[in-house]
Short mmCIF file of C-alpha atoms in Angstrom, two decimals:
data_model
loop_
_atom_site.label_atom_id
_atom_site.label_comp_id
_atom_site.label_asym_id
_atom_site.label_seq_id
_atom_site.Cartn_x
_atom_site.Cartn_y
_atom_site.Cartn_z
CA UNK A 1 -26.68 -3.43 -13.06
CA UNK A 2 -23.99 -1.02 -12.04
CA UNK A 3 -20.48 -2.32 -12.36
CA UNK A 4 -17.73 -1.10 -10.13
CA UNK A 5 -14.00 -1.20 -9.59
CA UNK A 6 -13.13 -3.91 -7.11
CA UNK A 7 -11.08 -2.56 -4.22
CA UNK A 8 -8.07 -4.39 -2.81
CA UNK A 9 -9.16 -6.34 0.25
CA UNK A 10 -12.75 -5.11 -0.12
CA UNK A 11 -15.08 -6.47 2.54
CA UNK A 12 -18.81 -6.26 3.02
CA UNK A 13 -19.74 -3.06 4.81
CA UNK A 14 -21.46 -3.20 8.21
CA UNK A 15 -24.74 -1.30 8.16
CA UNK A 16 -24.55 1.53 10.63
CA UNK A 17 -27.86 3.09 11.64
CA UNK A 18 -26.57 5.46 14.27
CA UNK A 19 -26.77 9.23 13.91
CA UNK A 20 -23.66 11.23 13.04
CA UNK A 21 -23.30 14.70 14.46
CA UNK A 22 -20.95 15.80 11.66
CA UNK A 23 -18.45 14.20 9.31
CA UNK A 24 -17.42 17.46 7.73
CA UNK A 25 -16.24 20.65 9.29
CA UNK A 26 -19.85 21.65 9.76
CA UNK A 27 -19.91 24.69 7.53
CA UNK A 28 -18.69 23.63 4.14
CA UNK A 29 -16.37 26.02 2.45
CA UNK A 30 -16.03 28.30 5.46
CA UNK A 31 -13.20 28.89 7.86
CA UNK A 32 -9.63 30.07 7.76
CA UNK A 33 -8.62 33.59 6.72
CA UNK A 34 -10.87 35.96 4.88
CA UNK A 35 -11.46 34.70 1.35
CA UNK A 36 -10.07 31.26 2.19
CA UNK A 37 -12.27 28.16 2.00
CA UNK A 38 -11.62 25.28 4.37
CA UNK A 39 -12.87 21.80 3.55
CA UNK A 40 -12.54 18.39 5.18
CA UNK A 41 -10.66 15.44 3.69
CA UNK A 42 -11.26 12.16 5.52
CA UNK A 43 -8.60 9.58 4.70
CA UNK A 44 -9.48 5.97 5.59
CA UNK A 45 -6.25 4.71 4.05
CA UNK A 46 -3.86 5.80 6.76
CA UNK A 47 -3.47 6.68 10.39
CA UNK A 48 -1.69 9.79 11.53
CA UNK A 49 -2.00 13.20 13.08
CA UNK A 50 -4.96 15.25 11.90
CA UNK A 51 -3.75 18.48 10.33
CA UNK A 52 -4.86 21.41 8.24
CA UNK A 53 -2.86 21.62 5.02
CA UNK A 54 -2.24 25.34 5.53
CA UNK A 55 -0.32 24.50 8.70
CA UNK A 56 2.38 23.05 6.43
CA UNK A 57 4.76 25.01 4.23
CA UNK A 58 3.58 23.45 0.96
CA UNK A 59 -0.06 23.61 1.97
CA UNK A 60 0.25 27.30 2.84
CA UNK A 61 1.71 27.97 -0.59
CA UNK A 62 -1.21 26.12 -2.18
CA UNK A 63 -3.67 28.07 -0.05
CA UNK A 64 -2.18 31.37 -1.20
CA UNK A 65 -2.43 30.25 -4.82
CA UNK A 66 -5.91 28.70 -4.68
CA UNK A 67 -7.70 30.14 -1.66
CA UNK A 68 -8.36 26.60 -0.43
CA UNK A 69 -7.09 24.42 2.41
CA UNK A 70 -8.18 21.11 3.93
CA UNK A 71 -8.60 19.70 7.40
CA UNK A 72 -7.20 16.19 6.96
CA UNK A 73 -8.75 13.62 9.26
CA UNK A 74 -7.46 10.05 9.58
CA UNK A 75 -9.08 6.80 10.54
CA UNK A 76 -9.25 5.82 14.19
CA UNK A 77 -10.56 2.29 14.75
CA UNK A 78 -12.47 0.32 12.12
CA UNK A 79 -12.73 2.16 8.79
CA UNK A 80 -15.73 0.06 7.72
CA UNK A 81 -17.71 1.28 10.71
CA UNK A 82 -16.71 4.88 10.12
CA UNK A 83 -17.66 4.82 6.44
CA UNK A 84 -20.81 2.86 7.30
CA UNK A 85 -21.83 5.66 9.62
CA UNK A 86 -21.35 8.18 6.83
CA UNK A 87 -23.46 6.12 4.43
CA UNK A 88 -26.23 5.57 6.97
CA UNK A 89 -26.45 9.26 7.84
CA UNK A 90 -25.74 10.69 4.39
CA UNK A 91 -23.21 13.04 6.01
CA UNK A 92 -19.83 13.11 4.31
CA UNK A 93 -16.70 15.25 4.34
CA UNK A 94 -16.16 17.14 1.10
CA UNK A 95 -13.23 14.90 0.10
CA UNK A 96 -13.16 11.21 0.98
CA UNK A 97 -10.77 8.32 0.52
CA UNK A 98 -12.93 5.37 1.57
CA UNK A 99 -10.30 2.69 0.86
CA UNK A 100 -11.95 -0.75 0.87
CA UNK A 101 -15.42 0.79 1.26
CA UNK A 102 -15.14 2.90 -1.90
CA UNK A 103 -17.60 0.75 -3.82
CA UNK A 104 -20.13 0.97 -1.01
CA UNK A 105 -19.97 4.77 -1.11
CA UNK A 106 -20.37 4.76 -4.89
CA UNK A 107 -23.36 2.42 -4.68
CA UNK A 108 -24.92 4.64 -1.99
CA UNK A 109 -24.56 7.72 -4.20
CA UNK A 110 -21.99 9.22 -1.86
CA UNK A 111 -19.48 10.21 -4.55
CA UNK A 112 -20.13 12.83 -7.22
CA UNK A 113 -19.38 12.24 -10.93
CA UNK A 114 -16.19 14.11 -11.82
CA UNK A 115 -16.10 13.86 -15.63
CA UNK A 116 -17.63 17.24 -16.44
CA UNK A 117 -15.94 19.02 -13.54
CA UNK A 118 -12.54 17.87 -14.74
CA UNK A 119 -13.24 18.58 -18.41
CA UNK A 120 -14.49 22.10 -17.65
CA UNK A 121 -12.22 23.23 -14.82
CA UNK A 122 -9.18 20.96 -14.50
CA UNK A 123 -6.98 20.66 -17.61
CA UNK A 124 -3.96 19.56 -15.56
CA UNK A 125 -5.95 16.76 -13.91
CA UNK A 126 -7.24 15.72 -17.31
CA UNK A 127 -3.68 15.51 -18.62
CA UNK A 128 -2.43 13.64 -15.55
CA UNK A 129 -5.12 10.98 -15.86
CA UNK A 130 -5.17 10.78 -19.65
CA UNK A 131 -3.42 7.34 -19.80
CA UNK A 132 -6.12 5.78 -17.63
CA UNK A 133 -9.07 8.07 -18.33
CA UNK A 134 -11.25 5.37 -19.88
CA UNK A 135 -10.21 2.81 -17.28
CA UNK A 136 -11.31 5.15 -14.49
CA UNK A 137 -14.92 5.11 -15.69
CA UNK A 138 -17.53 2.98 -14.01
CA UNK A 139 -20.11 1.03 -16.01
CA UNK A 140 -22.37 4.08 -16.01
CA UNK A 141 -19.61 6.06 -17.73
CA UNK A 142 -18.85 8.22 -14.70
CA UNK A 143 -15.55 8.80 -12.92
CA UNK A 144 -16.01 9.01 -9.17
CA UNK A 145 -12.53 8.70 -7.67
CA UNK A 146 -9.04 10.01 -8.43
CA UNK A 147 -6.27 7.47 -7.79
CA UNK A 148 -2.72 8.26 -6.73
CA UNK A 149 0.41 7.06 -8.44
CA UNK A 150 -0.46 7.58 -12.12
CA UNK A 151 2.37 5.85 -13.96
CA UNK A 152 4.68 7.75 -16.27
CA UNK A 153 7.34 5.14 -17.02
CA UNK A 154 8.99 2.35 -15.04
CA UNK A 155 12.04 2.77 -12.83
CA UNK A 156 13.43 -0.07 -10.79
CA UNK A 157 13.44 1.21 -7.21
CA UNK A 158 16.77 1.04 -5.33
CA UNK A 159 15.00 0.18 -2.08
CA UNK A 160 12.05 -2.03 -1.23
CA UNK A 161 8.79 -0.15 -1.04
CA UNK A 162 6.50 -3.08 -1.77
CA UNK A 163 6.31 -6.60 -0.36
CA UNK A 164 9.19 -8.69 0.92
CA UNK A 165 10.11 -10.92 3.82
CA UNK A 166 11.86 -8.57 6.24
CA UNK A 167 14.31 -9.56 8.93
CA UNK A 168 16.07 -7.67 11.69
CA UNK A 169 19.55 -6.57 10.64
CA UNK A 170 21.10 -7.57 13.94
CA UNK A 171 20.07 -11.18 13.26
CA UNK A 172 21.79 -11.06 9.87
CA UNK A 173 24.97 -9.51 11.23
CA UNK A 174 25.17 -11.93 14.14
CA UNK A 175 24.87 -14.94 11.82
CA UNK A 176 27.45 -13.76 9.29
CA UNK A 177 25.15 -12.00 6.80
CA UNK A 178 23.28 -15.06 5.45
CA UNK A 179 21.19 -14.60 2.31
CA UNK A 180 17.99 -16.59 2.80
CA UNK A 181 16.30 -17.62 -0.41
CA UNK A 182 13.73 -20.14 0.77
CA UNK A 183 11.09 -19.86 3.47
CA UNK A 184 12.83 -22.54 5.53
CA UNK A 185 16.12 -20.63 5.46
CA UNK A 186 14.31 -17.45 6.43
CA UNK A 187 12.56 -18.97 9.42
CA UNK A 188 15.78 -20.75 10.49
CA UNK A 189 17.50 -17.38 10.89
CA UNK A 190 14.60 -16.08 12.96
CA UNK A 191 14.55 -19.17 15.17
CA UNK A 192 18.28 -19.07 15.88
CA UNK A 193 18.17 -15.39 16.76
CA UNK A 194 15.07 -15.67 18.94
CA UNK A 195 16.58 -18.52 20.93
CA UNK A 196 19.80 -16.56 21.45
CA UNK A 197 17.87 -13.40 22.40
CA UNK A 198 14.69 -14.25 24.34
CA UNK A 199 14.36 -10.58 25.24
CA UNK A 200 15.18 -7.35 23.42
CA UNK A 201 15.35 -4.02 25.20
CA UNK A 202 14.08 -5.70 28.37
CA UNK A 203 10.91 -7.11 26.79
CA UNK A 204 10.03 -10.46 25.24
CA UNK A 205 11.31 -10.98 21.72
CA UNK A 206 8.65 -11.35 19.02
CA UNK A 207 10.16 -13.74 16.46
CA UNK A 208 7.50 -13.31 13.75
CA UNK A 209 4.33 -11.24 13.66
CA UNK A 210 1.40 -10.88 11.28
CA UNK A 211 -0.95 -7.96 10.74
CA UNK A 212 -4.56 -8.96 10.09
CA UNK A 213 -6.80 -6.03 10.88
CA UNK A 214 -9.50 -4.24 8.92
CA UNK A 215 -8.27 -4.08 5.29
CA UNK A 216 -4.69 -4.90 6.31
CA UNK A 217 -4.69 -8.62 5.49
CA UNK A 218 -2.05 -8.99 2.77
CA UNK A 219 0.54 -10.23 5.25
CA UNK A 220 -1.52 -13.39 5.60
CA UNK A 221 -3.20 -13.63 2.18
CA UNK A 222 -0.40 -12.76 -0.28
CA UNK A 223 2.66 -14.94 0.56
CA UNK A 224 1.55 -18.12 -1.27
CA UNK A 225 1.66 -16.34 -4.63
CA UNK A 226 4.96 -14.57 -3.92
CA UNK A 227 6.56 -17.74 -2.57
CA UNK A 228 5.55 -19.47 -5.80
CA UNK A 229 7.06 -16.82 -8.06
CA UNK A 230 3.79 -15.09 -8.94
CA UNK A 231 2.74 -11.47 -8.75
CA UNK A 232 0.71 -10.64 -5.67
CA UNK A 233 -2.76 -11.96 -5.01
CA UNK A 234 -3.66 -14.13 -8.00
CA UNK A 235 -2.24 -16.87 -10.22
CA UNK A 236 -1.90 -15.87 -13.90
CA UNK A 237 -0.44 -18.13 -16.60
CA UNK A 238 1.86 -15.79 -18.52
CA UNK A 239 1.32 -17.66 -21.79
CA UNK A 240 -2.41 -18.35 -21.78
CA UNK A 241 -3.39 -15.61 -19.25
CA UNK A 242 -5.63 -18.17 -17.54
CA UNK A 243 -6.43 -17.11 -13.98
CA UNK A 244 -6.92 -19.09 -10.79
CA UNK A 245 -7.26 -18.24 -7.12
CA UNK A 246 -4.76 -19.89 -4.79
CA UNK A 247 -6.58 -20.10 -1.48
CA UNK A 248 -7.65 -23.72 -2.12
CA UNK A 249 -4.36 -24.82 -3.66
CA UNK A 250 -1.37 -26.65 -2.20
CA UNK A 251 0.77 -23.49 -2.23
CA UNK A 252 -1.56 -21.97 0.35
CA UNK A 253 -1.61 -25.17 2.38
CA UNK A 254 2.21 -25.15 2.36
CA UNK A 255 2.31 -21.54 3.57
CA UNK A 256 -0.17 -22.15 6.36
CA UNK A 257 1.71 -25.28 7.41
CA UNK A 258 4.90 -23.25 7.72
CA UNK A 259 3.09 -20.85 10.02
CA UNK A 260 1.58 -23.76 11.93
CA UNK A 261 5.06 -25.18 12.50
CA UNK A 262 6.30 -21.74 13.52
CA UNK A 263 3.49 -21.43 16.04
CA UNK A 264 4.13 -24.90 17.46
CA UNK A 265 7.69 -23.78 18.18
CA UNK A 266 6.47 -20.70 20.02
CA UNK A 267 7.86 -18.38 17.36
CA UNK A 268 4.60 -16.79 16.13
CA UNK A 269 3.28 -13.68 17.81
CA UNK A 270 0.27 -14.83 19.84
CA UNK A 271 -1.47 -11.51 19.20
CA UNK A 272 -1.15 -11.71 15.40
CA UNK A 273 -4.88 -12.18 14.90
CA UNK A 274 -6.12 -9.83 17.60
CA UNK A 275 -3.85 -6.78 17.37
CA UNK A 276 -4.99 -3.63 15.61
CA UNK A 277 -2.91 -1.54 13.24
CA UNK A 278 -1.59 0.86 15.87
CA UNK A 279 -0.58 -2.03 18.15
CA UNK A 280 1.21 -3.69 15.25
CA UNK A 281 3.14 -0.52 14.43
CA UNK A 282 4.07 -0.12 18.08
CA UNK A 283 5.58 -3.61 18.10
CA UNK A 284 7.65 -2.97 14.98
CA UNK A 285 8.90 0.37 16.31
CA UNK A 286 9.78 -1.20 19.67
CA UNK A 287 12.63 -3.13 18.04
CA UNK A 288 11.39 -6.45 19.49
CA UNK A 289 10.21 -7.99 16.21
CA UNK A 290 12.69 -10.19 14.32
CA UNK A 291 10.73 -10.86 11.12
CA UNK A 292 7.56 -10.02 9.19
CA UNK A 293 6.19 -10.11 5.66
CA UNK A 294 4.41 -7.28 3.95
CA UNK A 295 4.74 -4.14 1.87
CA UNK A 296 7.30 -1.77 3.32
CA UNK A 297 4.89 1.15 3.08
CA UNK A 298 2.43 -0.58 5.40
CA UNK A 299 4.98 -0.48 8.24
CA UNK A 300 6.69 2.74 7.15
CA UNK A 301 5.62 4.80 10.16
CA UNK A 302 7.22 2.28 12.53
CA UNK A 303 10.31 1.88 10.38
CA UNK A 304 10.78 5.65 10.33
CA UNK A 305 10.77 5.58 14.12
CA UNK A 306 13.45 2.89 14.16
CA UNK A 307 15.62 4.93 11.81
CA UNK A 308 15.59 7.80 14.25
CA UNK A 309 16.97 5.83 17.20
CA UNK A 310 20.58 5.10 18.09
CA UNK A 311 20.66 1.44 16.98
CA UNK A 312 21.07 1.03 13.20
CA UNK A 313 20.99 -2.77 13.53
CA UNK A 314 17.38 -2.93 14.68
CA UNK A 315 16.29 -1.80 11.22
CA UNK A 316 15.15 -4.40 8.69
CA UNK A 317 16.35 -5.80 5.40
CA UNK A 318 13.97 -7.33 2.86
CA UNK A 319 14.48 -10.56 0.89
CA UNK A 320 12.61 -12.12 -2.08
CA UNK A 321 11.84 -15.41 -0.35
CA UNK A 322 10.43 -18.36 -2.35
CA UNK A 323 9.35 -21.88 -1.46
CA UNK A 324 12.39 -23.59 -2.94
CA UNK A 325 15.55 -22.95 -4.94
CA UNK A 326 14.98 -22.39 -8.64
CA UNK A 327 11.77 -20.36 -8.35
CA UNK A 328 12.10 -16.95 -10.01
CA UNK A 329 10.92 -14.27 -7.61
CA UNK A 330 8.48 -11.57 -8.74
CA UNK A 331 8.25 -9.23 -5.79
CA UNK A 332 8.94 -5.97 -7.60
CA UNK A 333 5.88 -4.38 -9.15
CA UNK A 334 5.87 -4.00 -12.93
CA UNK A 335 4.70 -0.76 -14.49
CA UNK A 336 1.01 -0.50 -13.77
CA UNK A 337 -1.98 1.75 -14.26
CA UNK A 338 -4.07 1.66 -11.10
CA UNK A 339 -7.53 3.24 -11.07
CA UNK A 340 -8.71 2.35 -7.57
CA UNK A 341 -9.01 3.07 -4.72
CA UNK A 342 -8.72 6.83 -4.58
CA UNK A 343 -10.20 10.11 -3.43
CA UNK A 344 -13.52 11.62 -4.50
CA UNK A 345 -15.81 14.59 -3.98
CA UNK A 346 -18.90 13.69 -2.01
CA UNK A 347 -22.63 14.26 -2.27
CA UNK A 348 -23.84 17.34 -0.47
CA UNK A 349 -20.96 19.51 -1.66
CA UNK A 350 -22.56 22.47 -3.45
CA UNK A 351 -21.58 23.43 -6.99
CA UNK A 352 -19.49 26.45 -6.02
CA UNK A 353 -17.44 24.36 -3.59
CA UNK A 354 -17.12 21.55 -6.12
CA UNK A 355 -15.46 23.96 -8.53
CA UNK A 356 -13.13 25.36 -5.84
CA UNK A 357 -12.05 21.87 -4.78
CA UNK A 358 -11.51 20.56 -8.31
CA UNK A 359 -9.47 23.68 -9.13
CA UNK A 360 -7.35 23.03 -6.05
CA UNK A 361 -6.77 19.46 -7.20
CA UNK A 362 -6.00 20.75 -10.67
CA UNK A 363 -3.41 23.09 -9.20
CA UNK A 364 -1.57 20.30 -7.40
CA UNK A 365 -1.66 18.27 -10.65
CA UNK A 366 0.59 20.84 -12.34
CA UNK A 367 4.12 19.56 -12.94
CA UNK A 368 5.62 22.35 -10.82
CA UNK A 369 3.26 21.44 -7.96
CA UNK A 370 4.08 17.76 -8.35
CA UNK A 371 7.79 18.57 -8.02
CA UNK A 372 7.03 20.68 -4.97
CA UNK A 373 5.06 17.85 -3.35
CA UNK A 374 7.69 15.18 -4.02
CA UNK A 375 11.00 17.08 -4.09
CA UNK A 376 10.21 20.28 -2.25
CA UNK A 377 11.93 23.60 -2.85
CA UNK A 378 15.13 23.93 -4.90
CA UNK A 379 17.98 25.12 -2.72
CA UNK A 380 16.18 24.06 0.43
CA UNK A 381 15.26 20.38 0.11
CA UNK A 382 17.03 19.54 -3.18
CA UNK A 383 19.54 20.83 -5.68
CA UNK A 384 19.88 20.73 -9.48
CA UNK A 385 23.21 20.01 -11.19
CA UNK A 386 24.45 21.34 -14.53
CA UNK A 387 22.82 18.44 -16.39
CA UNK A 388 19.45 19.24 -14.87
CA UNK A 389 19.52 16.23 -12.57
CA UNK A 390 17.85 16.60 -9.18
CA UNK A 391 19.79 15.50 -6.13
CA UNK A 392 19.98 16.04 -2.41
CA UNK A 393 22.96 16.71 -0.22
CA UNK A 394 23.57 14.53 2.81
CA UNK A 395 22.24 17.32 5.00
CA UNK A 396 19.06 17.58 2.92
CA UNK A 397 18.57 13.81 2.98
CA UNK A 398 18.86 13.83 6.75
CA UNK A 399 16.55 16.81 6.95
CA UNK A 400 13.68 15.38 4.87
CA UNK A 401 13.94 11.98 6.58
CA UNK A 402 13.15 13.67 9.89
CA UNK A 403 9.46 13.04 10.53
CA UNK A 404 8.89 16.35 12.28
CA UNK A 405 10.36 18.25 9.34
CA UNK A 406 8.40 16.17 6.81
CA UNK A 407 5.19 16.88 8.73
CA UNK A 408 5.82 20.61 8.97
CA UNK A 409 6.98 20.97 5.37
CA UNK A 410 3.95 19.12 4.00
CA UNK A 411 5.59 16.00 2.57
CA UNK A 412 3.45 13.89 4.90
CA UNK A 413 0.09 15.61 4.46
CA UNK A 414 0.34 16.11 0.70
CA UNK A 415 2.67 13.32 -0.35
CA UNK A 416 0.11 10.64 -1.13
CA UNK A 417 -3.64 9.97 -1.53
CA UNK A 418 -3.89 13.13 -3.62
CA UNK A 419 -3.49 13.10 -7.43
CA UNK A 420 0.19 12.17 -7.70
CA UNK A 421 2.31 11.07 -10.64
CA UNK A 422 4.72 8.14 -10.44
CA UNK A 423 7.66 7.17 -12.61
CA UNK A 424 9.57 10.03 -14.22
CA UNK A 425 8.99 13.64 -15.15
CA UNK A 426 9.44 14.62 -18.79
CA UNK A 427 12.89 16.00 -17.90
CA UNK A 428 14.02 12.49 -16.91
CA UNK A 429 14.10 13.06 -13.16
CA UNK A 430 12.31 10.55 -10.99
CA UNK A 431 9.06 11.69 -9.42
CA UNK A 432 10.06 9.88 -6.23
CA UNK A 433 13.34 11.28 -4.87
CA UNK A 434 14.18 7.99 -3.18
CA UNK A 435 14.24 6.29 -6.57
CA UNK A 436 16.60 8.89 -8.05
CA UNK A 437 20.04 7.17 -8.20
CA UNK A 438 21.83 10.33 -7.10
CA UNK A 439 19.73 10.39 -3.93
CA UNK A 440 19.62 6.67 -3.21
CA UNK A 441 23.38 6.21 -3.24
CA UNK A 442 24.00 9.23 -1.05
CA UNK A 443 21.24 8.36 1.41
CA UNK A 444 22.96 5.16 2.55
CA UNK A 445 24.65 5.49 5.92
CA UNK A 446 27.65 3.50 7.06
CA UNK A 447 25.57 0.55 8.26
CA UNK A 448 23.63 0.49 4.98
CA UNK A 449 26.96 0.35 3.16
CA UNK A 450 28.11 -2.40 5.50
CA UNK A 451 25.19 -4.58 4.41
CA UNK A 452 25.47 -3.64 0.74
CA UNK A 453 29.11 -4.67 0.80
CA UNK A 454 28.39 -7.86 2.75
CA UNK A 455 25.85 -8.94 0.11
CA UNK A 456 27.93 -7.61 -2.79
CA UNK A 457 25.19 -5.33 -4.10
CA UNK A 458 24.96 -1.62 -4.93
CA UNK A 459 21.31 -1.09 -3.94
CA UNK A 460 19.03 -3.27 -1.85
CA UNK A 461 16.79 -4.32 -4.74
CA UNK A 462 19.76 -5.93 -6.47
CA UNK A 463 18.72 -9.06 -4.55
CA UNK A 464 15.39 -9.02 -6.39
CA UNK A 465 14.63 -10.15 -9.94
CA UNK A 466 13.34 -7.47 -12.30
CA UNK A 467 9.60 -7.95 -12.85
CA UNK A 468 8.32 -9.66 -15.96
CA UNK A 469 5.99 -7.49 -18.06
CA UNK A 470 2.45 -7.83 -16.77
CA UNK A 471 0.12 -5.52 -18.72
CA UNK A 472 -2.79 -6.77 -16.63
CA UNK A 473 -1.21 -5.73 -13.32
CA UNK A 474 -2.73 -5.09 -10.85
CA UNK A 475 -5.49 -7.69 -11.06
CA UNK A 476 -7.52 -6.07 -8.28
CA UNK A 477 -8.30 -3.13 -10.54
CA UNK A 478 -10.76 -5.31 -12.47
CA UNK A 479 -14.45 -4.48 -12.86
CA UNK A 480 -16.84 -6.63 -10.84
CA UNK A 481 -20.58 -6.40 -11.24
CA UNK A 482 -22.43 -5.44 -8.10
CA UNK A 483 -24.52 -8.33 -6.83
CA UNK A 484 -22.80 -10.87 -9.09
CA UNK A 485 -21.47 -14.26 -8.06
CA UNK A 486 -17.97 -12.88 -8.45
CA UNK A 487 -18.69 -10.12 -5.97
CA UNK A 488 -20.31 -12.63 -3.63
CA UNK A 489 -17.16 -14.73 -3.74
CA UNK A 490 -14.97 -11.67 -3.14
CA UNK A 491 -16.85 -10.92 0.06
CA UNK A 492 -17.50 -14.42 1.36
CA UNK A 493 -14.03 -15.78 0.68
CA UNK A 494 -12.37 -13.02 2.68
CA UNK A 495 -14.74 -13.56 5.58
CA UNK A 496 -14.09 -17.31 5.47
CA UNK A 497 -10.33 -16.88 5.20
CA UNK A 498 -10.12 -14.38 8.04
CA UNK A 499 -12.11 -16.76 10.19
CA UNK A 500 -10.42 -20.02 9.14
CA UNK A 501 -6.72 -19.24 8.66
CA UNK A 502 -6.08 -18.43 12.33
CA UNK A 503 -7.70 -21.73 13.35
CA UNK A 504 -5.50 -23.63 10.89
CA UNK A 505 -2.32 -21.83 11.94
CA UNK A 506 -2.93 -22.11 15.69
CA UNK A 507 -4.10 -25.74 15.56
CA UNK A 508 -2.22 -28.63 17.11
CA UNK A 509 0.09 -29.84 14.29
CA UNK A 510 -1.59 -33.26 14.48
CA UNK A 511 -4.89 -31.59 13.58
CA UNK A 512 -3.52 -29.36 10.81
CA UNK A 513 -4.71 -31.55 7.92
CA UNK A 514 -8.18 -31.84 9.41
CA UNK A 515 -8.43 -28.08 9.81
CA UNK A 516 -7.16 -27.48 6.29
CA UNK A 517 -9.57 -30.01 4.79
CA UNK A 518 -12.46 -28.45 6.70
CA UNK A 519 -11.58 -25.02 5.32
CA UNK A 520 -11.16 -26.36 1.80
CA UNK A 521 -14.57 -28.04 1.90
CA UNK A 522 -16.18 -24.72 2.86
CA UNK A 523 -14.14 -22.85 0.27
CA UNK A 524 -15.27 -25.20 -2.52
CA UNK A 525 -18.85 -24.12 -1.83
CA UNK A 526 -18.00 -20.56 -2.86
CA UNK A 527 -18.49 -19.34 -6.47
CA UNK A 528 -14.77 -18.88 -7.06
CA UNK A 529 -15.03 -20.04 -10.67
CA UNK A 530 -17.19 -17.02 -11.43
CA UNK A 531 -14.59 -14.77 -9.81
CA UNK A 532 -11.76 -16.39 -11.75
CA UNK A 533 -13.65 -15.83 -15.00
CA UNK A 534 -14.24 -12.15 -14.30
CA UNK A 535 -10.60 -11.56 -13.41
CA UNK A 536 -9.42 -13.61 -16.39
CA UNK A 537 -11.59 -11.58 -18.75
CA UNK A 538 -10.12 -8.39 -17.28
CA UNK A 539 -6.56 -9.70 -17.50
CA UNK A 540 -6.98 -10.60 -21.16
CA UNK A 541 -8.66 -7.29 -21.95
CA UNK A 542 -5.89 -5.27 -20.28
CA UNK A 543 -3.25 -7.34 -22.07
CA UNK A 544 -4.89 -6.68 -25.44
CA UNK A 545 -5.07 -2.93 -24.79
CA UNK A 546 -1.30 -2.86 -24.26
CA UNK A 547 -0.45 -4.73 -27.47
#
């Protein structure tokens, strides 16, 4: 049987039998100026404005150097349905990031093997992926997708980019800059503020909201592990490397009971389980939300909007919340080597176009291109000091943080989902400008400094414990056999959880235990032991490879 990389929050794909007029640009490899090939890249991992890469400054430079550009299309609605339509029709764009449906596309033969293409035509790609080359292979020995964020060393980020419990700054300022450490302290701050401010900007205050839509379910699934001092998503004994799921454990019951109590007080967003991603982002950007949990990047588009307005106190600050005092938080990601999900070339792309596309990807994998994608142009979007350190002036920081500029320059279109390095360049500069100390310190405005001083910290991650080494991280990059009990659990458990958790959370508090016990009885019927064994085998294998 074919084995595959399990995708974070992977769900069973709906079979779509309808006809698709076209998923690509219709005439593959044609379009644009004379001698220029235009292809389509469909990205199911993000929403945004569709754009051709050559309409951006960086993309135009790449077009001039490679003769290739891409029409980037983003998901609208349910990504599973969209990818299902592609699979049913056999019509694909030339480049595809299928996110949680990646395995389904692989199983349907929708992605092309990339091994030989890379070996023959893409030396820079081969070098970029060398640390994870063998891990990228499926059971059949083929590489189908190219992940982003290939690690090249660990740097503790100055600001939160991953998961945390976020809270509106105005609530913190009004209450004397409290530092919540436990979930009870966190929700107490939210409750006090919501009662004092029933409306914000003329609309009802939303004390706490949750995003549960399509593959965006971590805000509901992940907190039990984080609150218990574990890395996201799974329970791993650091000494024995034994693995267990947490959905049927007391830590999950405790988390759901906190949400149940929150709901009974009228503090939980009533649309948490019905809103889509765009509606969620609109709420965050409206300034009406007091608190939420999740990775910062998931809400980045809304947070960017808040940063552009005139009220610096409606921004958010993240905290490493745990269940009780004494638990060591592990919110910051350790160094990791992720091989899924990612972007792949699709079936139906002819050989000539395959070579053109892989050469384009090879071009952006060059170190100079990587610096262009992340830092931009020296003298325009960054500077270099006498020691060779990259930095940005205050004007440049303000410039690149402007969404319109970032879109036009190409930081948005080319900044992620393509082959991108993470960590540090060989010259010691950070790949991510926001992680570069010289940039982070200078990027803080007066209100940022106000909060840093109030909490007696230099950067916002000073509140967070440095991550323990976890050579197995991330667990969701494990190999799961198609059609196995482990895969069955992965699908069925997520369906059961998405269906059951809202009922538990929204139940009358007197019926909470009954609802929880009903869910647990159904959960115990699932083959979770098989899933635990597969993940445990992967964890131990990855740990041994790093010894």
